[in-house]
Tab-separated table of C-alpha atoms in Angstrom:
chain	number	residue	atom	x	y	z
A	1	UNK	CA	0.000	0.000	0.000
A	2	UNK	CA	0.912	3.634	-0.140
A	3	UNK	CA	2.352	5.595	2.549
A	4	UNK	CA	1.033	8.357	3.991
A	5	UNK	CA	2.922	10.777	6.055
A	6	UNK	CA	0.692	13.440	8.275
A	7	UNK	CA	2.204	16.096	10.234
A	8	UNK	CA	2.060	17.302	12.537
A	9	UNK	CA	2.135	14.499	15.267
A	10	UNK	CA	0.630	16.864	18.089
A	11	UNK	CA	-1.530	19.898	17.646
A	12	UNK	CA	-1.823	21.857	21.141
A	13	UNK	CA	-4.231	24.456	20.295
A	14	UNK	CA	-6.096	27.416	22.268
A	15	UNK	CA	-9.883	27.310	22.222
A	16	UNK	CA	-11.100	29.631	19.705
A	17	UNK	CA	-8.088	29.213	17.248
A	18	UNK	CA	-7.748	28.221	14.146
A	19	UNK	CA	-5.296	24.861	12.999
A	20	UNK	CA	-4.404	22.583	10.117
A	21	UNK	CA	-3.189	18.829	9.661
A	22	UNK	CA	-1.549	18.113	6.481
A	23	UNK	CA	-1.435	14.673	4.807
A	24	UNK	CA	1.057	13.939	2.654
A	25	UNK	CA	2.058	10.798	0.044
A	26	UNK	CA	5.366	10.345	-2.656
A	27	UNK	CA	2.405	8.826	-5.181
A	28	UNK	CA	-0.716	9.940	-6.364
A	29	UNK	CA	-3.492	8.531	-4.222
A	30	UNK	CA	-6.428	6.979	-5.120
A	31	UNK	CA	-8.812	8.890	-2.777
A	32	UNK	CA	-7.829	10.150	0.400
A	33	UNK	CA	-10.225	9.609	3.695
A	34	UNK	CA	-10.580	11.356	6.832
A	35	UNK	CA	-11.200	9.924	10.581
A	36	UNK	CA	-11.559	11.135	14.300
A	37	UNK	CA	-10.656	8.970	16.896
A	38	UNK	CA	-11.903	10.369	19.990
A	39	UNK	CA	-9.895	9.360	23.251
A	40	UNK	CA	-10.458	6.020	24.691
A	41	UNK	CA	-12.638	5.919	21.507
A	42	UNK	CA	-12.949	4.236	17.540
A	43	UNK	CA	-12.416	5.826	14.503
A	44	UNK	CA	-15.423	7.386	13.384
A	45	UNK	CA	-15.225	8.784	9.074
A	46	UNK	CA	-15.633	12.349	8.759
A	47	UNK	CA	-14.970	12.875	4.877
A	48	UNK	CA	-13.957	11.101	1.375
A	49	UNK	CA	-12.225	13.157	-1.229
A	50	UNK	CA	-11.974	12.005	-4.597
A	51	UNK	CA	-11.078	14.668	-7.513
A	52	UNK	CA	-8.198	16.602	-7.716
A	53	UNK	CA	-8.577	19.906	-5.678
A	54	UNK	CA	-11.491	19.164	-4.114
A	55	UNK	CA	-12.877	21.345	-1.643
A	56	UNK	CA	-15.313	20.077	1.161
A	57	UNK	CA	-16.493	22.181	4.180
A	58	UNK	CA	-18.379	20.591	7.462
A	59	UNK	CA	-19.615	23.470	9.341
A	60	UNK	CA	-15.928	24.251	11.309
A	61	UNK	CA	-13.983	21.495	9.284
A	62	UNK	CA	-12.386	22.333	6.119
A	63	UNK	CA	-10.745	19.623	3.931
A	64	UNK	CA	-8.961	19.556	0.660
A	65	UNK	CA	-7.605	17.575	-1.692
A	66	UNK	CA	-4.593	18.720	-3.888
A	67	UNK	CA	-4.243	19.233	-7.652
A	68	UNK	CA	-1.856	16.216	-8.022
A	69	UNK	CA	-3.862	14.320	-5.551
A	70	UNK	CA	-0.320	13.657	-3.253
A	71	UNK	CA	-1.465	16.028	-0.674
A	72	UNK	CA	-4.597	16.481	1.575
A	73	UNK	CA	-5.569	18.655	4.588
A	74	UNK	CA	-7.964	19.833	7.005
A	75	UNK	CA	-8.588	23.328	8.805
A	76	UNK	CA	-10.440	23.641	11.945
A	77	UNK	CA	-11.599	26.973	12.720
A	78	UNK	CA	-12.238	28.414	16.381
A	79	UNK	CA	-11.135	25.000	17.710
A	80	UNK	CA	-13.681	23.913	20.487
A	81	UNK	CA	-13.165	21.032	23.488
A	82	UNK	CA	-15.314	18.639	21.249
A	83	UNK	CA	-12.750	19.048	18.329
A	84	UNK	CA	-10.645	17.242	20.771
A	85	UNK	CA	-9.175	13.695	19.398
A	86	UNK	CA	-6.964	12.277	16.989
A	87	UNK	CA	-7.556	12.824	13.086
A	88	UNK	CA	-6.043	10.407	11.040
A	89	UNK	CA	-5.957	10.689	7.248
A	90	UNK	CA	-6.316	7.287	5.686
A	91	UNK	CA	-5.694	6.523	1.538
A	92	UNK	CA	-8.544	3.541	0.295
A	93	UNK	CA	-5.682	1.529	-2.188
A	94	UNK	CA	-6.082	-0.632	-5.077
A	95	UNK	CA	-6.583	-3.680	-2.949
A	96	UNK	CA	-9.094	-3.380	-0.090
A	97	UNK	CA	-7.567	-1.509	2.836
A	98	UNK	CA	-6.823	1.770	4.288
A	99	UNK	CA	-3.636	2.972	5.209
A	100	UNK	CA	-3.615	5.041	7.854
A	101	UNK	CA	-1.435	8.053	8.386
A	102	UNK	CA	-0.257	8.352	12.313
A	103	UNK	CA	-2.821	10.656	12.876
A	104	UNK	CA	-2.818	14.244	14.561
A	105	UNK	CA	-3.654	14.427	18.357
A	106	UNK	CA	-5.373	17.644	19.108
A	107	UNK	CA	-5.161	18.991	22.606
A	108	UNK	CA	-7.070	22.293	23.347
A	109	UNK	CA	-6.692	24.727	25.922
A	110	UNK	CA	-9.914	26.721	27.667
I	1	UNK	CA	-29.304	0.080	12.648
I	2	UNK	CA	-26.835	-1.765	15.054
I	3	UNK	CA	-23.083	-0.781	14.771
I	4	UNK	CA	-20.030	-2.702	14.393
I	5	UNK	CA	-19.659	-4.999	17.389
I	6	UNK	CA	-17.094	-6.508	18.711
I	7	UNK	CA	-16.213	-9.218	21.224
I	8	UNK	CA	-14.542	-9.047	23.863
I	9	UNK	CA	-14.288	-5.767	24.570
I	10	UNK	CA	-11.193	-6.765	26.870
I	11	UNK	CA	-9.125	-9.545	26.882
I	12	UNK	CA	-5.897	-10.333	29.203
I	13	UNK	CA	-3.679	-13.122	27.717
I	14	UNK	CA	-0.511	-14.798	28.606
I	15	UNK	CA	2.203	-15.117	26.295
I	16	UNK	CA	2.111	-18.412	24.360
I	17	UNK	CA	-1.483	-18.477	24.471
I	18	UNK	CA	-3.634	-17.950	21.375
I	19	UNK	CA	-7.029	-15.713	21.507
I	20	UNK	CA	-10.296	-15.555	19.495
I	21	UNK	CA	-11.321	-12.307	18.643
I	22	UNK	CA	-15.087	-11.731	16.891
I	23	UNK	CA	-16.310	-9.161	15.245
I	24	UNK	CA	-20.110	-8.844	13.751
I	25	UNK	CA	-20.802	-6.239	11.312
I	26	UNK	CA	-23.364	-3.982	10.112
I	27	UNK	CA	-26.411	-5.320	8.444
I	28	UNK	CA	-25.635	-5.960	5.389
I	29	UNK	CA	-22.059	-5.521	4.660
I	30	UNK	CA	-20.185	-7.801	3.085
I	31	UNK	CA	-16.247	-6.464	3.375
I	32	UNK	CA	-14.727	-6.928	7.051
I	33	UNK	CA	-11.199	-5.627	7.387
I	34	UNK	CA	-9.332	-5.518	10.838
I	35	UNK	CA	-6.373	-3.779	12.390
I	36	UNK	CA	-4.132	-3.348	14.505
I	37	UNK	CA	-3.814	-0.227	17.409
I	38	UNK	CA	-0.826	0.623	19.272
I	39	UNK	CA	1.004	3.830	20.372
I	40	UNK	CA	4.170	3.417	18.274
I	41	UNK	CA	2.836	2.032	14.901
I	42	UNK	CA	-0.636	3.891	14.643
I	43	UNK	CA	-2.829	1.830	12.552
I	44	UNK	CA	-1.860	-1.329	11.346
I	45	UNK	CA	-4.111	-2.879	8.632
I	46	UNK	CA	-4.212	-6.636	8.888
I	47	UNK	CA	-6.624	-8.179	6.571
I	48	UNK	CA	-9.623	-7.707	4.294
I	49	UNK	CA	-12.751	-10.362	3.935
I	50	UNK	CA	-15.325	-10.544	1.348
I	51	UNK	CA	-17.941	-13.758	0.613
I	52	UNK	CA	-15.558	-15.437	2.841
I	53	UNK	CA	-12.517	-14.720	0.971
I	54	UNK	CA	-9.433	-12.789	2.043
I	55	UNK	CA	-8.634	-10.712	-0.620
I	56	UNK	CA	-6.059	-8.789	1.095
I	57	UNK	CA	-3.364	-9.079	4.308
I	58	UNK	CA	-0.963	-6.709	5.714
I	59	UNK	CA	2.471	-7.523	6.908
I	60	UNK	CA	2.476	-9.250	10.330
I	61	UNK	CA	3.030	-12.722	11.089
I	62	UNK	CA	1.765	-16.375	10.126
I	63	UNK	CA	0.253	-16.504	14.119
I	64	UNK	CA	-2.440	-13.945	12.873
I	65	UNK	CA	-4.948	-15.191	11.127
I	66	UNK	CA	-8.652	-15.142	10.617
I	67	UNK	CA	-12.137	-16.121	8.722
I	68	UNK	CA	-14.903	-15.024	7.466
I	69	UNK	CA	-18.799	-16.994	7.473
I	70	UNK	CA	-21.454	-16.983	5.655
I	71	UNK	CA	-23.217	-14.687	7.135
I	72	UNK	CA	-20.677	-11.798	7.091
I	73	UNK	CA	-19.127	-12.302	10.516
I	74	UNK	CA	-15.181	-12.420	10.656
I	75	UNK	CA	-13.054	-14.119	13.887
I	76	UNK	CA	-9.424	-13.076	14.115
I	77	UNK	CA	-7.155	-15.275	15.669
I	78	UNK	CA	-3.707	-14.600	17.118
I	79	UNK	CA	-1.567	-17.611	17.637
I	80	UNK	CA	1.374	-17.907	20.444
I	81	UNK	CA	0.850	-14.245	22.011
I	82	UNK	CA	3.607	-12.051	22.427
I	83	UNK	CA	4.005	-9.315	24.756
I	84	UNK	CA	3.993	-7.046	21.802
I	85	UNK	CA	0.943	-8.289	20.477
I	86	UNK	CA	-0.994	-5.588	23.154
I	87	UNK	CA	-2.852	-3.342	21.502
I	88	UNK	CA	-6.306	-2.291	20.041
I	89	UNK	CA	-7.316	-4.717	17.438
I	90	UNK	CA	-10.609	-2.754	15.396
I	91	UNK	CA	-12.703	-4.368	13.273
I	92	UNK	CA	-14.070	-2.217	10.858
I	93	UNK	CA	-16.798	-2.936	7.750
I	94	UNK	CA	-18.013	-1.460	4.776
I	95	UNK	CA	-21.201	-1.338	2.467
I	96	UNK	CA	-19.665	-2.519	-0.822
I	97	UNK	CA	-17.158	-4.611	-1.862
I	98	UNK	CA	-14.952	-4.426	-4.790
I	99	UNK	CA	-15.087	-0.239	-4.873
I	100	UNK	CA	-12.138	2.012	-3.276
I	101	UNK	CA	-14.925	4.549	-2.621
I	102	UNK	CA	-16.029	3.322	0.264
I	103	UNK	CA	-15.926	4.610	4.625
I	104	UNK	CA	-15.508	2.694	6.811
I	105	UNK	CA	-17.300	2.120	9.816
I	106	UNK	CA	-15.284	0.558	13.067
I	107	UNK	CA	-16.024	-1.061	16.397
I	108	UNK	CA	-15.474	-0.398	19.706
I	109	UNK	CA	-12.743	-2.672	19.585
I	110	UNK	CA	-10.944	-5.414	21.459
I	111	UNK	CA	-7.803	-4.263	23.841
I	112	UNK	CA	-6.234	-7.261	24.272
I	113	UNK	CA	-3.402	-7.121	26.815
I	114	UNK	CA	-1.206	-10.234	27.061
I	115	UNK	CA	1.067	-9.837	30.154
């Protein structure tokens, strides 16, 4: 499968402010997937993009998709507690699986 | 609709052993894939069923294995326990087979701890 790097590893970020993840691969990916893992919880899907530059909004969550389809990220504005969690980015291959990136662990002050 | 469930929810082994792990999944979808949870490697996928079939495995061991019934449900089976076999093992299924476009939903997981 094709790796996918994300970065960064930890986001501590003040309530109210604004952050990205960015997801990143050496080949063109096939579609590119996002997940929140809440602590102590599962992964739960948030988003699928498939076409090159792709654009999607979810009320506070931005994610996009880049022209060459290597490259994917997502923007949370005025970060709240319940954006707390790990967001993993996860690229749906050729043969039946995801791979995962390492994920982003969000911390956020009050 | 019921979720992805998963049993045991916990599970403590000792090394050498072997454990069962089970995994039911929603109503109606055919493609069970599982992996593997811990702190330093992330997300570990370690195989993909379909119609009973594994179509696709990751790279761990010969002591991991698993199966898939009739009716859609998938058992995982770890062989020989090692202390680094500890982690979150998630079970996770999906509407339609055979497509790339397609989430995922998980379980709750097993945390199997073998001491």
């Amino acid at each position: 499968g094709q790796q996918v790097m994300q970065i960064p590893q930890y986001q501590h970020v003040q309530e109210g402010e604004d952050f990205t993840t960015y997801c990143n691969s050496s080949t063109t990916l096939s579609n590119i997937q996002w997940y929140k893992q809440r602590p102590g919880g599962h992964p739960v899907f948030l988003i699928q993009l498939v076409k090159s530059g792709e654009v999607k909004k979810q009320k506070r969550l931005t994610f996009q998709f880049g022209e060459a389809k290597k490259n994917s990220s997502l923007h949370i504005t005025a970060t709240q507690t319940t954006d707390v969690g790990t967001y993993f980015c996860a690229d749906r291959s050729n043969d039946y699986k995801l791979s995962f990136g390492a994920g982003t662990t969000v911390t956020v002050r009050a | 609709k019921a979720g992805v469930t998963q049993t045991p929810r916990y599970l403590i082994k000792t090394r050498g052993q072997q454990v069962t792990l089970s995994c039911s999944p929603i109503s109606g979808h055919r493609s069970v894939s599982w992996y593997q949870q811990t702190p330093g490697q992330g997300l570990q996928f370690l195989f993909e069923y379909f119609s009973e079939t594994q179509r696709n495995k990751g790279n761990f061991p010969g002591r991991f294995s698993g199966r898939q019934f009739s009716n859609s449900r998938s058992e995982m089976n770890v062989s020989t326990l090692e202390l680094g076999d500890s982690a979150l093992y998630l079970c996770a299924s999906s509407l339609i087979s055979g497509l790339m476009n397609t989430e995922a939903f998980f379980g709750q997981g097993t945390r199997l701890t073998v001491v």
